[in-house]
PDB file of C-alpha atoms in Angstrom:
ATOM      1  CA  GLY I   1      75.505 -48.550-108.287  1.00 60.00           C
ATOM      2  CA  GLY I   2      77.713 -50.974-106.660  1.00 51.00           C
ATOM      3  CA  GLY I   3      77.500 -51.589-103.030  1.00 52.00           C
ATOM      4  CA  GLY I   4      79.495 -53.918-101.196  1.00 51.00           C
ATOM      5  CA  GLY I   5      80.888 -52.744 -97.948  1.00 50.00           C
ATOM      6  CA  GLY I   6      84.550 -53.227 -98.247  1.00 49.00           C
ATOM      7  CA  GLY I   7      85.508 -50.063 -96.466  1.00 47.00           C
ATOM      8  CA  GLY I   8      88.951 -48.691 -97.259  1.00 48.00           C
ATOM      9  CA  GLU I   9      92.188 -50.227 -98.396  1.00 51.00           C
ATOM     10  CA  GLY I  10      93.288 -52.855 -95.891  1.00 50.00           C
ATOM     11  CA  GLY I  11      90.800 -51.721 -93.238  1.00 53.00           C
ATOM     12  CA  GLY I  12      88.615 -54.818 -93.455  1.00 63.00           C
ATOM     13  CA  GLY I  13      91.412 -57.234 -92.619  1.00 73.00           C
ATOM     14  CA  GLU I  14      92.423 -55.399 -89.499  1.00 76.00           C
ATOM     15  CA  ARG I  15      88.820 -55.174 -88.344  1.00 76.00           C
ATOM     16  CA  GLU I  16      88.465 -58.934 -88.827  1.00 75.00           C
ATOM     17  CA  ARG I  17      91.653 -59.591 -86.837  1.00 74.00           C
ATOM     18  CA  GLU I  18      90.262 -57.388 -84.066  1.00 74.00           C
ATOM     19  CA  ARG I  19      87.017 -59.390 -83.999  1.00 70.00           C
ATOM     20  CA  GLU I  20      88.948 -62.673 -83.936  1.00 69.00           C
ATOM     21  CA  ARG I  21      91.073 -61.407 -81.023  1.00 67.00           C
ATOM     22  CA  ALA I  22      87.902 -60.436 -79.149  1.00 64.00           C
ATOM     23  CA  ARG I  23      86.360 -63.853 -79.844  1.00 63.00           C
ATOM     24  CA  THR I  24      89.370 -65.674 -78.424  1.00 60.00           C
ATOM     25  CA  GLN I  25      89.175 -63.592 -75.235  1.00 57.00           C
ATOM     26  CA  MET I  26      85.451 -64.262 -74.826  1.00 55.00           C
ATOM     27  CA  GLY I  27      84.137 -67.495 -73.368  1.00 53.00           C
ATOM     28  CA  GLU I  28      81.006 -69.450 -74.326  1.00 49.00           C
ATOM     29  CA  GLU I  29      78.512 -67.003 -72.743  1.00 51.00           C
ATOM     30  CA  GLY I  30      80.492 -63.922 -73.729  1.00 55.00           C
ATOM     31  CA  ASN I  31      82.295 -63.591 -70.395  1.00 57.00           C
ATOM     32  CA  LEU I  32      85.951 -62.683 -70.417  1.00 55.00           C
ATOM     33  CA  THR I  33      88.135 -65.696 -69.803  1.00 56.00           C
ATOM     34  CA  GLN I  34      91.415 -63.765 -69.811  1.00 58.00           C
ATOM     35  CA  PRO I  35      92.246 -60.467 -68.127  1.00 58.00           C
ATOM     36  CA  ILE I  36      92.192 -57.572 -70.577  1.00 61.00           C
ATOM     37  CA  ALA I  37      95.344 -55.926 -69.255  1.00 59.00           C
ATOM     38  CA  ALA I  38      97.908 -58.698 -68.943  1.00 58.00           C
ATOM     39  CA  ALA I  39     100.709 -56.495 -67.592  1.00 68.00           C
ATOM     40  CA  GLN I  40      99.281 -54.736 -64.547  1.00 80.00           C
ATOM     41  CA  THR I  41     101.521 -52.793 -62.198  1.00 84.00           C
ATOM     42  CA  ALA I  42     101.130 -53.551 -58.514  1.00 90.00           C
ATOM     43  CA  ILE I  43     101.009 -50.480 -56.279  1.00 90.00           C
ATOM     44  CA  THR I  44     100.970 -50.069 -52.542  1.00 94.00           C
ATOM     45  CA  THR I  45      98.087 -48.609 -50.568  1.00 94.00           C
ATOM     46  CA  GLU I  46     100.275 -45.602 -49.778  1.00 95.00           C
ATOM     47  CA  GLN I  47     100.922 -44.978 -53.489  1.00 95.00           C
ATOM     48  CA  PHE I  48      97.206 -45.268 -54.234  1.00 95.00           C
ATOM     49  CA  ASN I  49      96.297 -42.859 -51.424  1.00 97.00           C
ATOM     50  CA  LEU I  50      98.831 -40.296 -52.667  1.00 97.00           C
ATOM     51  CA  TRP I  51      97.453 -40.615 -56.207  1.00 96.00           C
ATOM     52  CA  LYS I  52      93.871 -40.323 -54.928  1.00 97.00           C
ATOM     53  CA  GLN I  53      94.683 -37.201 -52.886  1.00 97.00           C
ATOM     54  CA  ARG I  54      96.348 -35.595 -55.909  1.00 98.00           C
ATOM     55  CA  LYS I  55      93.421 -36.537 -58.148  1.00 98.00           C
ATOM     56  CA  ASP I  56      90.872 -35.185 -55.642  1.00 98.00           C
ATOM     57  CA  ALA I  57      92.856 -31.953 -55.258  1.00 98.00           C
ATOM     58  CA  GLU I  58      92.958 -31.501 -59.049  1.00 98.00           C
ATOM     59  CA  ALA I  59      89.209 -32.132 -59.291  1.00 98.00           C
ATOM     60  CA  ALA I  60      88.480 -29.664 -56.476  1.00 98.00           C
ATOM     61  CA  ALA I  61      90.698 -27.025 -58.092  1.00 98.00           C
ATOM     62  CA  LYS I  62      88.981 -27.507 -61.445  1.00 98.00           C
ATOM     63  CA  CYS I  63      85.533 -27.289 -59.815  1.00 97.00           C
ATOM     64  CA  ALA I  64      86.512 -24.115 -57.959  1.00 97.00           C
ATOM     65  CA  GLU I  65      87.825 -22.569 -61.184  1.00 97.00           C
ATOM     66  CA  VAL I  66      84.585 -23.386 -63.018  1.00 96.00           C
ATOM     67  CA  ALA I  67      82.517 -21.881 -60.162  1.00 93.00           C
ATOM     68  CA  ARG I  68      84.708 -18.749 -60.096  1.00 95.00           C
ATOM     69  CA  LYS I  69      84.391 -18.317 -63.873  1.00 95.00           C
ATOM     70  CA  ARG I  70      80.600 -18.782 -63.725  1.00 92.00           C
ATOM     71  CA  ALA I  71      80.282 -16.199 -60.929  1.00 90.00           C
ATOM     72  CA  GLU I  72      82.449 -13.807 -62.945  1.00 92.00           C
ATOM     73  CA  ASP I  73      80.296 -14.350 -66.065  1.00 92.00           C
ATOM     74  CA  ILE I  74      77.086 -13.779 -64.075  1.00 87.00           C
ATOM     75  CA  ALA I  75      78.474 -10.595 -62.517  1.00 87.00           C
ATOM     76  CA  SER I  76      79.443  -9.234 -65.926  1.00 90.00           C
ATOM     77  CA  GLY I  77      76.025 -10.113 -67.414  1.00 87.00           C
ATOM     78  CA  ARG I  78      77.333 -12.613 -69.976  1.00 91.00           C
ATOM     79  CA  VAL I  79      75.362 -15.471 -68.395  1.00 89.00           C
ATOM     80  CA  GLN I  80      71.977 -15.533 -66.657  1.00 90.00           C
ATOM     81  CA  MET I  81      71.608 -17.011 -63.188  1.00 89.00           C
ATOM     82  CA  ASN I  82      69.702 -20.245 -62.854  1.00 90.00           C
ATOM     83  CA  GLY I  83      66.946 -20.558 -60.243  1.00 88.00           C
ATOM     84  CA  LYS I  84      69.156 -21.939 -57.495  1.00 88.00           C
ATOM     85  CA  GLU I  85      71.748 -19.197 -57.985  1.00 86.00           C
ATOM     86  CA  LEU I  86      69.044 -16.520 -57.987  1.00 86.00           C
ATOM     87  CA  TYR I  87      67.537 -17.937 -54.772  1.00 87.00           C
ATOM     88  CA  GLN I  88      70.940 -17.978 -53.076  1.00 85.00           C
ATOM     89  CA  HIS I  89      71.855 -14.480 -54.269  1.00 81.00           C
ATOM     90  CA  GLU I  90      68.465 -12.712 -53.976  1.00 84.00           C
ATOM     91  CA  PRO I  91      66.097 -14.753 -51.763  1.00 84.00           C
ATOM     92  CA  TRP I  92      63.665 -11.845 -51.367  1.00 86.00           C
ATOM     93  CA  VAL I  93      62.567 -12.434 -54.984  1.00 82.00           C
ATOM     94  CA  PHE I  94      60.956 -15.698 -53.826  1.00 84.00           C
ATOM     95  CA  ASP I  95      59.156 -14.224 -50.793  1.00 84.00           C
ATOM     96  CA  ASP I  96      55.416 -14.693 -51.384  1.00 82.00           C
ATOM     97  CA  SER I  97      54.281 -13.328 -48.015  1.00 82.00           C
ATOM     98  CA  ASN I  98      53.153 -10.061 -49.673  1.00 76.00           C
ATOM     99  CA  PHE I  99      50.604 -11.961 -51.775  1.00 76.00           C
ATOM    100  CA  THR I 100      48.829 -13.935 -49.055  1.00 70.00           C
TER     101      THR I 100
END
């Protein structure tokens, strides 16, 4: 067999252009000399805070949904509790005072 590593039709040229573009953005030690995103949008602190609040609210809602689904799965017996959940739900299981 042959070997060669050409890749697919036309794929090698684009990959080489990509490497060349990366080389022109990199300096002597490999540090970026130009900003990656040339067209950045300036936002106000108020806009950022509104975005952050919305993002945090979405994350909290997602976390609450995951916790609710896990509790539902545990209650139905589809999923076993981990040690922390067992300790929080049935702490008497971990009481060793009867054995001392």
